[in-house]
């Protein structure tokens, strides 16, 4: 039920009467806070969870659902990218787990370097990553994830799409490895 783990205590004998202690509800997020994580332990734990979580190299970060506007932008973006890249399995992926270095993220959309194995639960590289900004995630996407994603050797483009206005910020890696930022309101 809702990411909760249940632990049932066995029978207890008190004053000559056997009683069952009620079920104890242990929130899986409470357990998350009490341990040191590696990428491997995080992935093993997250595979057993109902919801999605990111791992920033130190802490587990629960993911929340996006707004209707967010989802609509993501779907439209995926459709537009399919028109460019085709619908080969695993090239354009929505909310695919991305594992790199000691981090695990769920970009809104990523363009992989090649078709992915259809049984894979994680991508390990990307040519392009797209994030749709919200009030809650904008700072993380603009600062923290930008720095993290720049460490991906295969990444050539990181795009931030505004929800509240027609604007995109594009970070592009040049052949010499340097990054250039451009911003445009001329987007469809």
C-alpha positions as MATLAB code, in Angstrom:
seq = 'XXXXXXXXXXXXXXXXXXXXXXXXXXXXXXXXXXXXXXXXXXXXXXXXXXXXXXXXXXXXXXXXXXXXXXXXXXXXXXXXXXXXXXXXXXXXXXXXXXXXXXXXXXXXXXXXXXXXXXXXXXXXXXXXXXXXXXXXXXXXXXXXXXXXXXXXXXXXXXXXXXXXXXXXXXXXXXXXXXXXXXXXXXXX';
ca = [
       0.000    0.000    0.000;
       1.469    3.337   -1.114;
       5.157    2.492   -0.720;
       4.643    1.250    2.834;
       6.227   -1.883    4.181;
       4.370   -3.947    6.694;
       5.937   -5.846    9.524;
       3.789   -8.136   11.602;
       4.845   -8.838   15.107;
       4.330  -12.399   16.249;
       2.159  -13.510   19.140;
       2.972  -11.948   22.494;
       2.217  -13.540   25.809;
       1.322  -11.137   28.555;
      -0.346  -12.042   31.820;
      -1.221  -15.525   30.649;
      -3.106  -14.334   27.534;
      -1.771  -14.604   24.012;
      -2.328  -11.387   22.047;
      -1.289  -10.345   18.604;
       0.448   -7.035   18.392;
      -1.128   -4.947   15.596;
       0.649   -4.504   12.311;
       3.416   -1.966   12.458;
       3.609    0.339    9.491;
       7.092    1.373    8.527;
       7.390    4.037    5.879;
       9.992    3.099    3.314;
      11.165    6.742    3.234;
      11.890    6.552    6.987;
      14.188    3.607    6.255;
      15.824    5.550    3.431;
      17.042    8.241    5.783;
      18.788    5.783    8.091;
      21.387    4.343    5.741;
      24.369    5.119    3.573;
      23.692    4.636   -0.122;
      25.615    3.494   -3.161;
      24.210    3.550   -6.678;
      23.842   -0.234   -6.567;
      21.973   -0.260   -3.250;
      19.773    2.599   -4.430;
      18.871    0.808   -7.690;
      18.071   -2.429   -5.842;
      15.861   -0.503   -3.401;
      14.171    1.655   -6.049;
      13.290   -1.350   -8.211;
      11.071   -2.519   -5.334;
       9.264    0.824   -4.901;
       5.954    1.873   -6.419;
       7.048    5.457   -7.072;
      10.138    6.936   -8.684;
      13.100    8.359   -6.820;
      16.322   10.022   -7.875;
      19.717    9.566   -6.234;
      21.940   12.643   -6.120;
      25.060   10.771   -5.021;
      24.264   11.184   -1.317;
      20.524   11.161   -0.778;
      17.381    9.605   -2.179;
      15.033   12.232   -3.619;
      11.352   11.273   -4.047;
       9.818   12.345   -7.363;
       6.461   14.026   -7.568;
       4.079   13.989  -10.486;
       4.048   16.881  -12.914;
       1.128   19.138  -13.732;
      -1.180   18.582  -16.688;
       0.693   21.336  -18.555;
       4.015   19.611  -17.793;
       2.770   16.255  -19.071;
       1.330   17.824  -22.194;
       4.641   19.530  -23.001;
       6.528   16.269  -22.483;
       4.158   14.310  -24.731;
       4.341   16.961  -27.463;
       8.132   16.969  -27.207;
       8.314   13.172  -27.541;
       6.067   13.276  -30.621;
       8.223   16.017  -32.189;
      11.430   14.074  -31.457;
       9.964   10.897  -32.948;
       9.377   12.885  -36.137;
      13.100   13.742  -36.179;
      14.667   10.509  -34.904;
      12.024    7.974  -35.846;
      10.358    5.674  -33.372;
      13.198    3.185  -33.000;
      12.827    1.617  -29.549;
      14.940    3.303  -26.922;
      16.159    6.298  -28.900;
      13.632    8.849  -27.611;
      12.615    7.989  -24.056;
      10.280    9.672  -21.609;
      11.168    9.593  -17.902;
      13.726    6.829  -18.421;
      16.034    6.263  -15.485;
      19.507    7.596  -16.333;
      22.451    6.157  -14.417;
      25.768    8.000  -14.630;
      28.676    8.333  -12.223;
      27.276    8.033   -8.713;
      23.891    9.503   -9.663;
      20.524    8.341  -10.921;
      18.120   10.834  -12.500;
      14.849   10.727  -14.414;
      15.032   13.368  -17.149;
      11.664   14.307  -18.630;
      12.919   13.217  -22.064;
      16.240   11.913  -23.297;
      17.600   11.018  -26.695;
      19.844    7.976  -26.397;
      22.966    7.320  -28.413;
      21.495    4.142  -29.935;
      18.393    1.989  -29.629;
      18.228    0.571  -26.114;
      17.743   -3.010  -24.995;
      13.987   -3.251  -24.435;
      14.427   -5.006  -21.082;
      16.749   -2.362  -19.657;
      15.448   -0.267  -16.759;
      18.245    2.317  -16.992;
      19.992    4.274  -19.692;
      23.675    5.049  -19.203;
      24.203    7.721  -21.843;
      22.326   10.365  -23.786;
      22.923   12.695  -26.705;
      20.274   15.164  -25.535;
      18.336   15.698  -22.315;
      15.182   17.795  -21.976;
      13.693   19.062  -18.718;
      10.371   20.905  -18.467;
      10.773   23.457  -15.692;
       8.331   23.949  -12.859;
       8.448   26.264   -9.878;
       9.482   23.311   -7.687;
      12.260   21.940   -9.921;
      13.634   24.957  -11.815;
      16.580   25.643   -9.494;
      17.646   21.992   -9.400;
      17.314   21.662  -13.197;
      19.182   24.940  -13.901;
      22.045   24.490  -11.464;
      22.515   21.027   -9.974;
      21.389   18.871  -12.906;
      23.175   21.123  -15.396;
      26.466   20.505  -13.578;
      25.730   16.782  -13.267;
      24.662   16.272  -16.870;
      27.746   18.079  -18.159;
      29.784   15.152  -16.788;
      28.102   12.739  -19.237;
      30.700   12.293  -22.032;
      28.045   11.466  -24.639;
      25.818   14.476  -23.884;
      25.789   17.161  -26.577;
      22.658   19.136  -25.673;
      20.729   19.964  -22.502;
      17.437   21.818  -23.023;
      15.348   23.546  -20.368;
      11.781   24.334  -21.409;
       9.725   26.917  -19.532;
       6.133   26.048  -18.652;
       4.973   29.586  -17.985;
       6.289   31.220  -21.153;
       7.456   30.233  -24.631;
      11.153   30.029  -23.870;
      13.901   27.432  -24.074;
      17.425   27.568  -22.732;
      19.821   25.331  -24.639;
      23.257   24.249  -23.437;
      25.375   22.823  -26.264;
      28.759   21.114  -26.032;
      31.184   22.123  -28.743;
      33.819   19.856  -30.276;
      36.446   21.208  -27.845;
      34.267   20.208  -24.853;
      33.224   23.719  -23.848;
      29.561   24.557  -23.276;
      27.568   27.381  -24.832;
      24.260   28.687  -23.511;
      21.592   30.145  -25.783;
      18.086   31.215  -24.916;
      15.206   31.674  -27.306;
      11.532   32.512  -27.265;
      11.240   31.500  -30.937;
      10.007   27.999  -30.187;
       6.897   26.233  -31.371;
];
